[in-house]
């Protein structure tokens, strides 16, 4: 019988889907990570980070987990915490969607919201607040997805082998948005070990530090869950062969296009990644291009899929 013992056993083995309507040649393929039980690729690292903490004695039974999150890691942690009996305090920036906050609360997490437009070292930032709460709450543990080696390692051990197996080793180009850098680092490293000729492409929102030419080019942006204003320890830039920078307008236009043309309700980071991947697929028509779609559009119904919100941001193409 194919019956999982619990929900975390269902994490992984997400499908690959050709995006033929978007790109008729058929060499562009999406890995639908939003079909994980918690709704995103972050389920993989949430389980890995908690299991590592348990092995090392950093997290005791009934303990508290504190994590700064754009939402998806928090949901993954909340799902695992509910199963294992831990308390979760998720610290989020105020640009994250209300749907994400509500989802975390539905899992039983406590949500602390902080301002977006402050530097990481500012005591009001969600990084700093998470640090403070970890110090103040007795027995609290912060997984810290930005420095935890279990983050890229989980992707190396699971997502990378899945893609290699699913493509029969024929993948030529791997594309992923960069947030903590765990996915592109772990998967990219695995694929390059199997075939050094695999090209790894990082897609980054305009305003993020990864593709900024100077400090003045680093600014806030609306696409959630990708880009940063600092360099995380979990990101190895040596793995990346090239970058594609995508604006909020381009990312959200692609996000809305995907649901109309491919029936895929994806989040803004997925739209961003596919916008970058489409450029690469057109440039390299003979290569199989695999792009990671991190989460679902259900988290963004009040934003990207809301015409009024898009219009307020000056991002709605009235002719589309």
PDB file of C-alpha atoms in Angstrom:
ATOM      1  CA  UNK A   1       0.000   0.000   0.000  1.00  0.00           C
ATOM      2  CA  UNK A   2       1.232   3.499  -0.801  1.00  0.00           C
ATOM      3  CA  UNK A   3       0.360   5.191   2.487  1.00  0.00           C
ATOM      4  CA  UNK A   4       2.584   7.773   4.165  1.00  0.00           C
ATOM      5  CA  UNK A   5       3.004   7.555   7.934  1.00  0.00           C
ATOM      6  CA  UNK A   6       2.563  11.314   8.307  1.00  0.00           C
ATOM      7  CA  UNK A   7       2.354  14.498   6.254  1.00  0.00           C
ATOM      8  CA  UNK A   8       6.095  15.222   6.228  1.00  0.00           C
ATOM      9  CA  UNK A   9       6.703  11.884   4.522  1.00  0.00           C
ATOM     10  CA  UNK A  10       4.830  13.355   1.551  1.00  0.00           C
ATOM     11  CA  UNK A  11       7.398  16.135   1.080  1.00  0.00           C
ATOM     12  CA  UNK A  12       9.258  16.002  -2.233  1.00  0.00           C
ATOM     13  CA  UNK A  13       8.945  14.164  -5.539  1.00  0.00           C
ATOM     14  CA  UNK A  14       7.101  17.096  -7.100  1.00  0.00           C
ATOM     15  CA  UNK A  15       6.351  16.867 -10.845  1.00  0.00           C
ATOM     16  CA  UNK A  16       7.981  18.437 -13.877  1.00  0.00           C
ATOM     17  CA  UNK A  17       5.612  20.052 -16.405  1.00  0.00           C
ATOM     18  CA  UNK A  18       6.416  21.342 -19.907  1.00  0.00           C
ATOM     19  CA  UNK A  19       5.320  24.923 -20.547  1.00  0.00           C
ATOM     20  CA  UNK A  20       4.359  24.387 -24.193  1.00  0.00           C
ATOM     21  CA  UNK A  21       1.775  27.162 -24.473  1.00  0.00           C
ATOM     22  CA  UNK A  22       4.187  29.692 -23.067  1.00  0.00           C
ATOM     23  CA  UNK A  23       7.103  28.334 -25.091  1.00  0.00           C
ATOM     24  CA  UNK A  24       6.001  26.003 -27.946  1.00  0.00           C
ATOM     25  CA  UNK A  25       9.453  24.468 -28.624  1.00  0.00           C
ATOM     26  CA  UNK A  26       8.914  22.494 -25.416  1.00  0.00           C
ATOM     27  CA  UNK A  27      12.382  22.835 -23.896  1.00  0.00           C
ATOM     28  CA  UNK A  28      11.130  24.849 -20.904  1.00  0.00           C
ATOM     29  CA  UNK A  29      10.052  22.703 -17.942  1.00  0.00           C
ATOM     30  CA  UNK A  30       8.760  23.787 -14.519  1.00  0.00           C
ATOM     31  CA  UNK A  31       9.253  21.873 -11.268  1.00  0.00           C
ATOM     32  CA  UNK A  32       6.073  22.532  -9.303  1.00  0.00           C
ATOM     33  CA  UNK A  33       7.320  22.827  -5.747  1.00  0.00           C
ATOM     34  CA  UNK A  34       4.019  24.304  -4.592  1.00  0.00           C
ATOM     35  CA  UNK A  35       2.633  20.749  -4.708  1.00  0.00           C
ATOM     36  CA  UNK A  36       4.534  19.939  -1.510  1.00  0.00           C
ATOM     37  CA  UNK A  37       2.096  19.432   1.413  1.00  0.00           C
ATOM     38  CA  UNK A  38       2.855  22.825   2.972  1.00  0.00           C
ATOM     39  CA  UNK A  39       2.584  24.527  -0.401  1.00  0.00           C
ATOM     40  CA  UNK A  40       6.189  25.413  -1.202  1.00  0.00           C
ATOM     41  CA  UNK A  41       9.776  24.311  -1.716  1.00  0.00           C
ATOM     42  CA  UNK A  42      10.505  25.427   1.849  1.00  0.00           C
ATOM     43  CA  UNK A  43       8.870  22.285   3.261  1.00  0.00           C
ATOM     44  CA  UNK A  44      12.091  20.482   2.386  1.00  0.00           C
ATOM     45  CA  UNK A  45      14.377  22.764   4.368  1.00  0.00           C
ATOM     46  CA  UNK A  46      11.966  23.183   7.288  1.00  0.00           C
ATOM     47  CA  UNK A  47      11.992  19.457   7.971  1.00  0.00           C
ATOM     48  CA  UNK A  48      15.767  19.229   7.469  1.00  0.00           C
ATOM     49  CA  UNK A  49      16.536  22.138   9.813  1.00  0.00           C
ATOM     50  CA  UNK A  50      14.305  20.829  12.602  1.00  0.00           C
ATOM     51  CA  UNK A  51      15.654  17.290  12.338  1.00  0.00           C
ATOM     52  CA  UNK A  52      19.220  18.641  12.433  1.00  0.00           C
ATOM     53  CA  UNK A  53      18.418  20.696  15.552  1.00  0.00           C
ATOM     54  CA  UNK A  54      16.938  17.626  17.235  1.00  0.00           C
ATOM     55  CA  UNK A  55      20.022  15.540  16.438  1.00  0.00           C
ATOM     56  CA  UNK A  56      22.337  18.221  17.819  1.00  0.00           C
ATOM     57  CA  UNK A  57      20.245  18.768  20.947  1.00  0.00           C
ATOM     58  CA  UNK A  58      19.484  22.377  19.990  1.00  0.00           C
ATOM     59  CA  UNK A  59      15.719  21.859  20.127  1.00  0.00           C
ATOM     60  CA  UNK A  60      14.126  20.112  23.069  1.00  0.00           C
ATOM     61  CA  UNK A  61      10.654  18.503  23.259  1.00  0.00           C
ATOM     62  CA  UNK A  62       8.001  21.196  23.632  1.00  0.00           C
ATOM     63  CA  UNK A  63      10.505  23.915  22.712  1.00  0.00           C
ATOM     64  CA  UNK A  64       9.967  27.149  20.808  1.00  0.00           C
ATOM     65  CA  UNK A  65      11.140  27.818  17.260  1.00  0.00           C
ATOM     66  CA  UNK A  66      11.708  31.453  16.229  1.00  0.00           C
ATOM     67  CA  UNK A  67      12.358  32.254  12.573  1.00  0.00           C
ATOM     68  CA  UNK A  68      12.351  35.351  10.341  1.00  0.00           C
ATOM     69  CA  UNK A  69      10.486  34.332   7.195  1.00  0.00           C
ATOM     70  CA  UNK A  70       8.851  35.676   4.056  1.00  0.00           C
ATOM     71  CA  UNK A  71       6.106  33.159   4.779  1.00  0.00           C
ATOM     72  CA  UNK A  72       6.913  29.887   3.079  1.00  0.00           C
ATOM     73  CA  UNK A  73       9.665  28.716   5.422  1.00  0.00           C
ATOM     74  CA  UNK A  74       7.376  29.707   8.262  1.00  0.00           C
ATOM     75  CA  UNK A  75       4.567  27.555   6.889  1.00  0.00           C
ATOM     76  CA  UNK A  76       6.918  24.608   6.452  1.00  0.00           C
ATOM     77  CA  UNK A  77       8.181  25.052  10.007  1.00  0.00           C
ATOM     78  CA  UNK A  78       4.618  25.467  11.308  1.00  0.00           C
ATOM     79  CA  UNK A  79       3.545  22.223   9.655  1.00  0.00           C
ATOM     80  CA  UNK A  80       6.481  20.296  11.121  1.00  0.00           C
ATOM     81  CA  UNK A  81       6.110  22.032  14.497  1.00  0.00           C
ATOM     82  CA  UNK A  82       2.435  21.074  14.687  1.00  0.00           C
ATOM     83  CA  UNK A  83       3.334  17.458  13.995  1.00  0.00           C
ATOM     84  CA  UNK A  84       6.155  17.385  16.532  1.00  0.00           C
ATOM     85  CA  UNK A  85       4.596  19.510  19.275  1.00  0.00           C
ATOM     86  CA  UNK A  86       6.737  22.657  19.064  1.00  0.00           C
ATOM     87  CA  UNK A  87       5.676  26.291  19.416  1.00  0.00           C
ATOM     88  CA  UNK A  88       6.519  28.519  16.445  1.00  0.00           C
ATOM     89  CA  UNK A  89       7.005  32.290  16.431  1.00  0.00           C
ATOM     90  CA  UNK A  90       7.226  33.526  12.824  1.00  0.00           C
ATOM     91  CA  UNK A  91       8.688  37.008  12.324  1.00  0.00           C
ATOM     92  CA  UNK A  92       7.692  38.639   9.018  1.00  0.00           C
ATOM     93  CA  UNK A  93       8.186  41.883   7.116  1.00  0.00           C
ATOM     94  CA  UNK A  94       5.012  43.889   6.535  1.00  0.00           C
ATOM     95  CA  UNK A  95       5.254  43.533   2.733  1.00  0.00           C
ATOM     96  CA  UNK A  96       4.303  39.862   3.008  1.00  0.00           C
ATOM     97  CA  UNK A  97       0.749  39.040   2.019  1.00  0.00           C
ATOM     98  CA  UNK A  98      -2.087  38.788   4.533  1.00  0.00           C
ATOM     99  CA  UNK A  99      -2.810  35.315   3.152  1.00  0.00           C
ATOM    100  CA  UNK A 100       0.601  34.145   4.355  1.00  0.00           C
ATOM    101  CA  UNK A 101       0.049  35.597   7.811  1.00  0.00           C
ATOM    102  CA  UNK A 102      -3.390  34.010   8.057  1.00  0.00           C
ATOM    103  CA  UNK A 103      -2.034  30.660   6.891  1.00  0.00           C
ATOM    104  CA  UNK A 104       0.657  30.673   9.561  1.00  0.00           C
ATOM    105  CA  UNK A 105      -1.912  31.444  12.239  1.00  0.00           C
ATOM    106  CA  UNK A 106      -4.110  28.625  10.933  1.00  0.00           C
ATOM    107  CA  UNK A 107      -1.228  26.236  11.633  1.00  0.00           C
ATOM    108  CA  UNK A 108      -1.046  27.595  15.184  1.00  0.00           C
ATOM    109  CA  UNK A 109       1.982  29.845  14.743  1.00  0.00           C
ATOM    110  CA  UNK A 110       2.358  33.212  16.426  1.00  0.00           C
ATOM    111  CA  UNK A 111       3.098  35.949  13.874  1.00  0.00           C
ATOM    112  CA  UNK A 112       5.140  39.089  14.580  1.00  0.00           C
ATOM    113  CA  UNK A 113       5.079  41.712  11.795  1.00  0.00           C
ATOM    114  CA  UNK A 114       7.944  44.190  11.301  1.00  0.00           C
ATOM    115  CA  UNK A 115       8.599  47.090   8.884  1.00  0.00           C
ATOM    116  CA  UNK A 116      10.106  46.229   5.498  1.00  0.00           C
ATOM    117  CA  UNK A 117      11.903  49.448   4.652  1.00  0.00           C
ATOM    118  CA  UNK A 118      14.649  49.277   7.285  1.00  0.00           C
ATOM    119  CA  UNK A 119      18.205  47.932   7.148  1.00  0.00           C
ATOM    120  CA  UNK A 120      18.827  44.355   8.365  1.00  0.00           C
ATOM    121  CA  UNK A 121      20.823  45.662  11.346  1.00  0.00           C
ATOM    122  CA  UNK A 122      18.007  48.027  12.398  1.00  0.00           C
ATOM    123  CA  UNK A 123      16.480  46.773  15.686  1.00  0.00           C
ATOM    124  CA  UNK A 124      13.036  46.937  14.053  1.00  0.00           C
ATOM    125  CA  UNK A 125      13.938  44.649  11.132  1.00  0.00           C
ATOM    126  CA  UNK A 126      12.517  41.170  11.107  1.00  0.00           C
ATOM    127  CA  UNK A 127      16.026  39.732  11.353  1.00  0.00           C
ATOM    128  CA  UNK A 128      16.817  41.783  14.474  1.00  0.00           C
ATOM    129  CA  UNK A 129      13.446  41.129  16.095  1.00  0.00           C
ATOM    130  CA  UNK A 130      13.885  37.385  15.568  1.00  0.00           C
ATOM    131  CA  UNK A 131      17.311  37.581  17.226  1.00  0.00           C
ATOM    132  CA  UNK A 132      15.858  39.455  20.196  1.00  0.00           C
ATOM    133  CA  UNK A 133      12.953  37.039  20.654  1.00  0.00           C
ATOM    134  CA  UNK A 134      15.315  34.066  20.486  1.00  0.00           C
ATOM    135  CA  UNK A 135      17.320  35.583  23.341  1.00  0.00           C
ATOM    136  CA  UNK A 136      14.255  36.495  25.400  1.00  0.00           C
ATOM    137  CA  UNK A 137      12.179  33.298  25.097  1.00  0.00           C
ATOM    138  CA  UNK A 138      13.474  30.517  27.369  1.00  0.00           C
ATOM    139  CA  UNK A 139      14.645  27.495  25.406  1.00  0.00           C
ATOM    140  CA  UNK A 140      14.020  29.155  22.050  1.00  0.00           C
ATOM    141  CA  UNK A 141      15.834  27.941  18.952  1.00  0.00           C
ATOM    142  CA  UNK A 142      16.296  29.879  15.725  1.00  0.00           C
ATOM    143  CA  UNK A 143      16.961  27.613  12.713  1.00  0.00           C
ATOM    144  CA  UNK A 144      18.191  30.626  10.692  1.00  0.00           C
ATOM    145  CA  UNK A 145      17.585  29.560   7.122  1.00  0.00           C
ATOM    146  CA  UNK A 146      20.125  32.189   6.013  1.00  0.00           C
ATOM    147  CA  UNK A 147      23.078  30.378   7.614  1.00  0.00           C
ATOM    148  CA  UNK A 148      21.847  26.854   8.375  1.00  0.00           C
ATOM    149  CA  UNK A 149      23.801  24.278   6.323  1.00  0.00           C
ATOM    150  CA  UNK A 150      20.720  22.027   6.326  1.00  0.00           C
ATOM    151  CA  UNK A 151      19.087  24.501   3.913  1.00  0.00           C
ATOM    152  CA  UNK A 152      21.257  23.914   0.818  1.00  0.00           C
ATOM    153  CA  UNK A 153      21.982  20.353   1.932  1.00  0.00           C
ATOM    154  CA  UNK A 154      18.284  19.441   1.836  1.00  0.00           C
ATOM    155  CA  UNK A 155      18.087  20.691  -1.740  1.00  0.00           C
ATOM    156  CA  UNK A 156      21.298  18.838  -2.626  1.00  0.00           C
ATOM    157  CA  UNK A 157      19.979  15.575  -1.200  1.00  0.00           C
ATOM    158  CA  UNK A 158      16.397  15.740  -2.504  1.00  0.00           C
ATOM    159  CA  UNK A 159      15.556  18.283  -5.223  1.00  0.00           C
ATOM    160  CA  UNK A 160      18.770  17.827  -7.180  1.00  0.00           C
ATOM    161  CA  UNK A 161      18.508  14.031  -7.475  1.00  0.00           C
ATOM    162  CA  UNK A 162      14.800  14.309  -8.328  1.00  0.00           C
ATOM    163  CA  UNK A 163      15.490  16.654 -11.254  1.00  0.00           C
ATOM    164  CA  UNK A 164      18.345  14.487 -12.508  1.00  0.00           C
ATOM    165  CA  UNK A 165      16.169  11.364 -12.363  1.00  0.00           C
ATOM    166  CA  UNK A 166      13.088  13.025 -13.850  1.00  0.00           C
ATOM    167  CA  UNK A 167      15.046  14.350 -16.837  1.00  0.00           C
ATOM    168  CA  UNK A 168      17.090  11.152 -17.311  1.00  0.00           C
ATOM    169  CA  UNK A 169      20.159  13.322 -16.837  1.00  0.00           C
ATOM    170  CA  UNK A 170      19.346  15.376 -19.925  1.00  0.00           C
ATOM    171  CA  UNK A 171      18.946  18.714 -18.135  1.00  0.00           C
ATOM    172  CA  UNK A 172      21.154  21.351 -19.737  1.00  0.00           C
ATOM    173  CA  UNK A 173      20.201  24.472 -17.776  1.00  0.00           C
ATOM    174  CA  UNK A 174      18.883  24.860 -14.225  1.00  0.00           C
ATOM    175  CA  UNK A 175      17.080  28.091 -13.308  1.00  0.00           C
ATOM    176  CA  UNK A 176      15.964  29.274  -9.869  1.00  0.00           C
ATOM    177  CA  UNK A 177      15.127  32.490  -8.099  1.00  0.00           C
ATOM    178  CA  UNK A 178      17.586  33.411  -5.366  1.00  0.00           C
ATOM    179  CA  UNK A 179      16.379  34.159  -1.836  1.00  0.00           C
ATOM    180  CA  UNK A 180      18.445  32.468   0.854  1.00  0.00           C
ATOM    181  CA  UNK A 181      20.329  30.853  -2.015  1.00  0.00           C
ATOM    182  CA  UNK A 182      19.709  27.387  -0.615  1.00  0.00           C
ATOM    183  CA  UNK A 183      17.880  26.001  -3.641  1.00  0.00           C
ATOM    184  CA  UNK A 184      20.246  27.261  -6.320  1.00  0.00           C
ATOM    185  CA  UNK A 185      23.303  26.316  -4.249  1.00  0.00           C
ATOM    186  CA  UNK A 186      22.182  22.816  -3.288  1.00  0.00           C
ATOM    187  CA  UNK A 187      20.549  21.811  -6.561  1.00  0.00           C
ATOM    188  CA  UNK A 188      23.181  23.537  -8.673  1.00  0.00           C
ATOM    189  CA  UNK A 189      26.012  21.800  -6.846  1.00  0.00           C
ATOM    190  CA  UNK A 190      24.390  18.383  -7.246  1.00  0.00           C
ATOM    191  CA  UNK A 191      23.715  18.839 -10.953  1.00  0.00           C
ATOM    192  CA  UNK A 192      27.225  20.125 -11.662  1.00  0.00           C
ATOM    193  CA  UNK A 193      28.685  17.109  -9.873  1.00  0.00           C
ATOM    194  CA  UNK A 194      26.702  14.864 -12.194  1.00  0.00           C
ATOM    195  CA  UNK A 195      27.461  16.952 -15.281  1.00  0.00           C
ATOM    196  CA  UNK A 196      29.869  19.915 -15.061  1.00  0.00           C
ATOM    197  CA  UNK A 197      28.388  21.297 -18.295  1.00  0.00           C
ATOM    198  CA  UNK A 198      25.011  22.078 -16.684  1.00  0.00           C
ATOM    199  CA  UNK A 199      24.472  25.849 -16.675  1.00  0.00           C
ATOM    200  CA  UNK A 200      23.045  27.351 -13.469  1.00  0.00           C
ATOM    201  CA  UNK A 201      21.071  30.581 -13.860  1.00  0.00           C
ATOM    202  CA  UNK A 202      20.002  32.726 -10.913  1.00  0.00           C
ATOM    203  CA  UNK A 203      16.976  34.994 -11.297  1.00  0.00           C
ATOM    204  CA  UNK A 204      16.846  38.056  -9.072  1.00  0.00           C
ATOM    205  CA  UNK A 205      14.361  40.894  -8.541  1.00  0.00           C
ATOM    206  CA  UNK A 206      15.456  44.391  -9.477  1.00  0.00           C
ATOM    207  CA  UNK A 207      16.488  46.025  -6.197  1.00  0.00           C
ATOM    208  CA  UNK A 208      18.153  42.954  -4.709  1.00  0.00           C
ATOM    209  CA  UNK A 209      21.828  42.976  -3.763  1.00  0.00           C
ATOM    210  CA  UNK A 210      22.664  39.961  -5.916  1.00  0.00           C
ATOM    211  CA  UNK A 211      22.405  41.805  -9.228  1.00  0.00           C
ATOM    212  CA  UNK A 212      22.893  45.377  -8.000  1.00  0.00           C
ATOM    213  CA  UNK A 213      25.848  47.210  -9.536  1.00  0.00           C
ATOM    214  CA  UNK A 214      26.224  49.455  -6.481  1.00  0.00           C
ATOM    215  CA  UNK A 215      24.736  50.029  -3.026  1.00  0.00           C
ATOM    216  CA  UNK A 216      22.528  52.737  -4.533  1.00  0.00           C
ATOM    217  CA  UNK A 217      20.842  50.088  -6.685  1.00  0.00           C
ATOM    218  CA  UNK A 218      19.650  48.119  -3.637  1.00  0.00           C
ATOM    219  CA  UNK A 219      16.071  49.103  -2.814  1.00  0.00           C
ATOM    220  CA  UNK A 220      12.745  47.624  -1.797  1.00  0.00           C
ATOM    221  CA  UNK A 221      10.658  45.672  -4.300  1.00  0.00           C
ATOM    222  CA  UNK A 222       7.305  43.895  -4.237  1.00  0.00           C
ATOM    223  CA  UNK A 223       8.170  40.356  -5.319  1.00  0.00           C
ATOM    224  CA  UNK A 224       8.130  38.213  -2.176  1.00  0.00           C
ATOM    225  CA  UNK A 225      10.467  35.447  -1.063  1.00  0.00           C
ATOM    226  CA  UNK A 226      13.386  36.244  -3.369  1.00  0.00           C
ATOM    227  CA  UNK A 227      16.313  38.651  -3.421  1.00  0.00           C
ATOM    228  CA  UNK A 228      18.036  40.073  -0.359  1.00  0.00           C
ATOM    229  CA  UNK A 229      19.748  43.183   0.956  1.00  0.00           C
ATOM    230  CA  UNK A 230      22.657  41.146   2.371  1.00  0.00           C
ATOM    231  CA  UNK A 231      24.638  38.021   1.356  1.00  0.00           C
ATOM    232  CA  UNK A 232      23.432  34.893   3.220  1.00  0.00           C
ATOM    233  CA  UNK A 233      25.895  32.184   4.228  1.00  0.00           C
ATOM    234  CA  UNK A 234      23.653  29.610   2.537  1.00  0.00           C
ATOM    235  CA  UNK A 235      24.298  31.092  -0.913  1.00  0.00           C
ATOM    236  CA  UNK A 236      27.412  30.076  -2.839  1.00  0.00           C
ATOM    237  CA  UNK A 237      27.644  32.506  -5.787  1.00  0.00           C
ATOM    238  CA  UNK A 238      30.383  30.371  -7.351  1.00  0.00           C
ATOM    239  CA  UNK A 239      27.654  27.887  -8.353  1.00  0.00           C
ATOM    240  CA  UNK A 240      25.874  30.488 -10.515  1.00  0.00           C
ATOM    241  CA  UNK A 241      26.990  30.857 -14.132  1.00  0.00           C
ATOM    242  CA  UNK A 242      24.788  33.821 -15.001  1.00  0.00           C
ATOM    243  CA  UNK A 243      22.037  36.038 -13.622  1.00  0.00           C
ATOM    244  CA  UNK A 244      18.775  37.347 -15.008  1.00  0.00           C
ATOM    245  CA  UNK A 245      17.320  40.462 -13.384  1.00  0.00           C
ATOM    246  CA  UNK A 246      13.521  40.788 -13.470  1.00  0.00           C
ATOM    247  CA  UNK A 247      11.387  43.785 -12.498  1.00  0.00           C
ATOM    248  CA  UNK A 248       8.226  43.544 -10.399  1.00  0.00           C
ATOM    249  CA  UNK A 249       6.188  44.472 -13.479  1.00  0.00           C
ATOM    250  CA  UNK A 250       7.756  41.673 -15.539  1.00  0.00           C
ATOM    251  CA  UNK A 251       7.405  39.131 -12.731  1.00  0.00           C
ATOM    252  CA  UNK A 252       3.751  39.887 -12.050  1.00  0.00           C
ATOM    253  CA  UNK A 253       2.790  40.056 -15.724  1.00  0.00           C
ATOM    254  CA  UNK A 254       4.265  36.581 -16.184  1.00  0.00           C
ATOM    255  CA  UNK A 255       2.545  35.333 -13.012  1.00  0.00           C
ATOM    256  CA  UNK A 256      -0.847  36.374 -14.379  1.00  0.00           C
ATOM    257  CA  UNK A 257      -0.023  35.058 -17.841  1.00  0.00           C
ATOM    258  CA  UNK A 258       0.823  31.597 -16.487  1.00  0.00           C
ATOM    259  CA  UNK A 259      -2.598  31.010 -14.991  1.00  0.00           C
ATOM    260  CA  UNK A 260      -4.317  32.095 -18.216  1.00  0.00           C
ATOM    261  CA  UNK A 261      -2.111  30.163 -20.629  1.00  0.00           C
ATOM    262  CA  UNK A 262      -0.839  27.176 -18.633  1.00  0.00           C
ATOM    263  CA  UNK A 263      -3.439  26.839 -15.880  1.00  0.00           C
ATOM    264  CA  UNK A 264      -0.679  27.278 -13.295  1.00  0.00           C
ATOM    265  CA  UNK A 265      -1.570  29.471 -10.317  1.00  0.00           C
ATOM    266  CA  UNK A 266       1.908  30.391  -9.111  1.00  0.00           C
ATOM    267  CA  UNK A 267       3.328  33.073  -6.843  1.00  0.00           C
ATOM    268  CA  UNK A 268       5.277  36.135  -7.888  1.00  0.00           C
ATOM    269  CA  UNK A 269       8.641  34.477  -7.309  1.00  0.00           C
ATOM    270  CA  UNK A 270       7.572  31.693  -9.676  1.00  0.00           C
ATOM    271  CA  UNK A 271       6.521  34.228 -12.286  1.00  0.00           C
ATOM    272  CA  UNK A 272       9.868  35.951 -11.839  1.00  0.00           C
ATOM    273  CA  UNK A 273      11.815  32.691 -12.206  1.00  0.00           C
ATOM    274  CA  UNK A 274       9.873  31.669 -15.307  1.00  0.00           C
ATOM    275  CA  UNK A 275      10.360  35.096 -16.892  1.00  0.00           C
ATOM    276  CA  UNK A 276      14.106  34.605 -16.493  1.00  0.00           C
ATOM    277  CA  UNK A 277      13.951  30.981 -17.622  1.00  0.00           C
ATOM    278  CA  UNK A 278      11.972  31.886 -20.743  1.00  0.00           C
ATOM    279  CA  UNK A 279      14.729  34.266 -21.834  1.00  0.00           C
ATOM    280  CA  UNK A 280      17.280  31.484 -21.421  1.00  0.00           C
ATOM    281  CA  UNK A 281      15.104  28.861 -23.167  1.00  0.00           C
ATOM    282  CA  UNK A 282      14.753  31.143 -26.190  1.00  0.00           C
ATOM    283  CA  UNK A 283      18.497  31.717 -26.281  1.00  0.00           C
ATOM    284  CA  UNK A 284      19.323  28.003 -25.974  1.00  0.00           C
ATOM    285  CA  UNK A 285      16.573  26.152 -27.907  1.00  0.00           C
ATOM    286  CA  UNK A 286      18.491  22.873 -27.938  1.00  0.00           C
ATOM    287  CA  UNK A 287      18.920  22.701 -24.155  1.00  0.00           C
ATOM    288  CA  UNK A 288      16.398  21.314 -21.666  1.00  0.00           C
ATOM    289  CA  UNK A 289      15.718  24.152 -19.213  1.00  0.00           C
ATOM    290  CA  UNK A 290      14.300  23.286 -15.782  1.00  0.00           C
ATOM    291  CA  UNK A 291      12.994  26.092 -13.559  1.00  0.00           C
ATOM    292  CA  UNK A 292      11.827  25.835  -9.948  1.00  0.00           C
ATOM    293  CA  UNK A 293       8.376  27.248  -9.113  1.00  0.00           C
ATOM    294  CA  UNK A 294       8.552  27.790  -5.333  1.00  0.00           C
ATOM    295  CA  UNK A 295       4.971  28.478  -4.268  1.00  0.00           C
ATOM    296  CA  UNK A 296       1.326  28.898  -5.238  1.00  0.00           C
ATOM    297  CA  UNK A 297      -0.580  31.992  -6.256  1.00  0.00           C
ATOM    298  CA  UNK A 298      -3.117  31.311  -3.505  1.00  0.00           C
ATOM    299  CA  UNK A 299      -0.860  33.335  -1.209  1.00  0.00           C
ATOM    300  CA  UNK A 300      -1.226  36.404  -3.433  1.00  0.00           C
ATOM    301  CA  UNK A 301      -4.899  36.602  -4.387  1.00  0.00           C
ATOM    302  CA  UNK A 302      -5.189  39.969  -2.637  1.00  0.00           C
ATOM    303  CA  UNK A 303      -2.133  41.336  -4.408  1.00  0.00           C
ATOM    304  CA  UNK A 304      -0.865  40.064  -7.775  1.00  0.00           C
ATOM    305  CA  UNK A 305      -4.264  38.707  -8.839  1.00  0.00           C
ATOM    306  CA  UNK A 306      -6.181  41.753  -7.581  1.00  0.00           C
ATOM    307  CA  UNK A 307      -6.580  44.364 -10.326  1.00  0.00           C
ATOM    308  CA  UNK A 308      -7.121  47.194  -7.839  1.00  0.00           C
ATOM    309  CA  UNK A 309      -3.916  46.383  -5.943  1.00  0.00           C
ATOM    310  CA  UNK A 310      -1.959  46.056  -9.183  1.00  0.00           C
ATOM    311  CA  UNK A 311      -3.371  49.372 -10.379  1.00  0.00           C
ATOM    312  CA  UNK A 312      -2.397  51.072  -7.097  1.00  0.00           C
ATOM    313  CA  UNK A 313       1.181  49.883  -7.598  1.00  0.00           C
ATOM    314  CA  UNK A 314       1.210  51.125 -11.190  1.00  0.00           C
ATOM    315  CA  UNK A 315       1.750  47.572 -12.432  1.00  0.00           C
ATOM    316  CA  UNK A 316      -1.502  46.736 -14.216  1.00  0.00           C
ATOM    317  CA  UNK A 317      -1.307  46.499 -17.984  1.00  0.00           C
ATOM    318  CA  UNK A 318      -4.834  47.620 -18.851  1.00  0.00           C
ATOM    319  CA  UNK A 319      -4.455  46.313 -22.408  1.00  0.00           C
ATOM    320  CA  UNK A 320      -3.388  42.799 -21.392  1.00  0.00           C
TER     321      UNK A 320
END
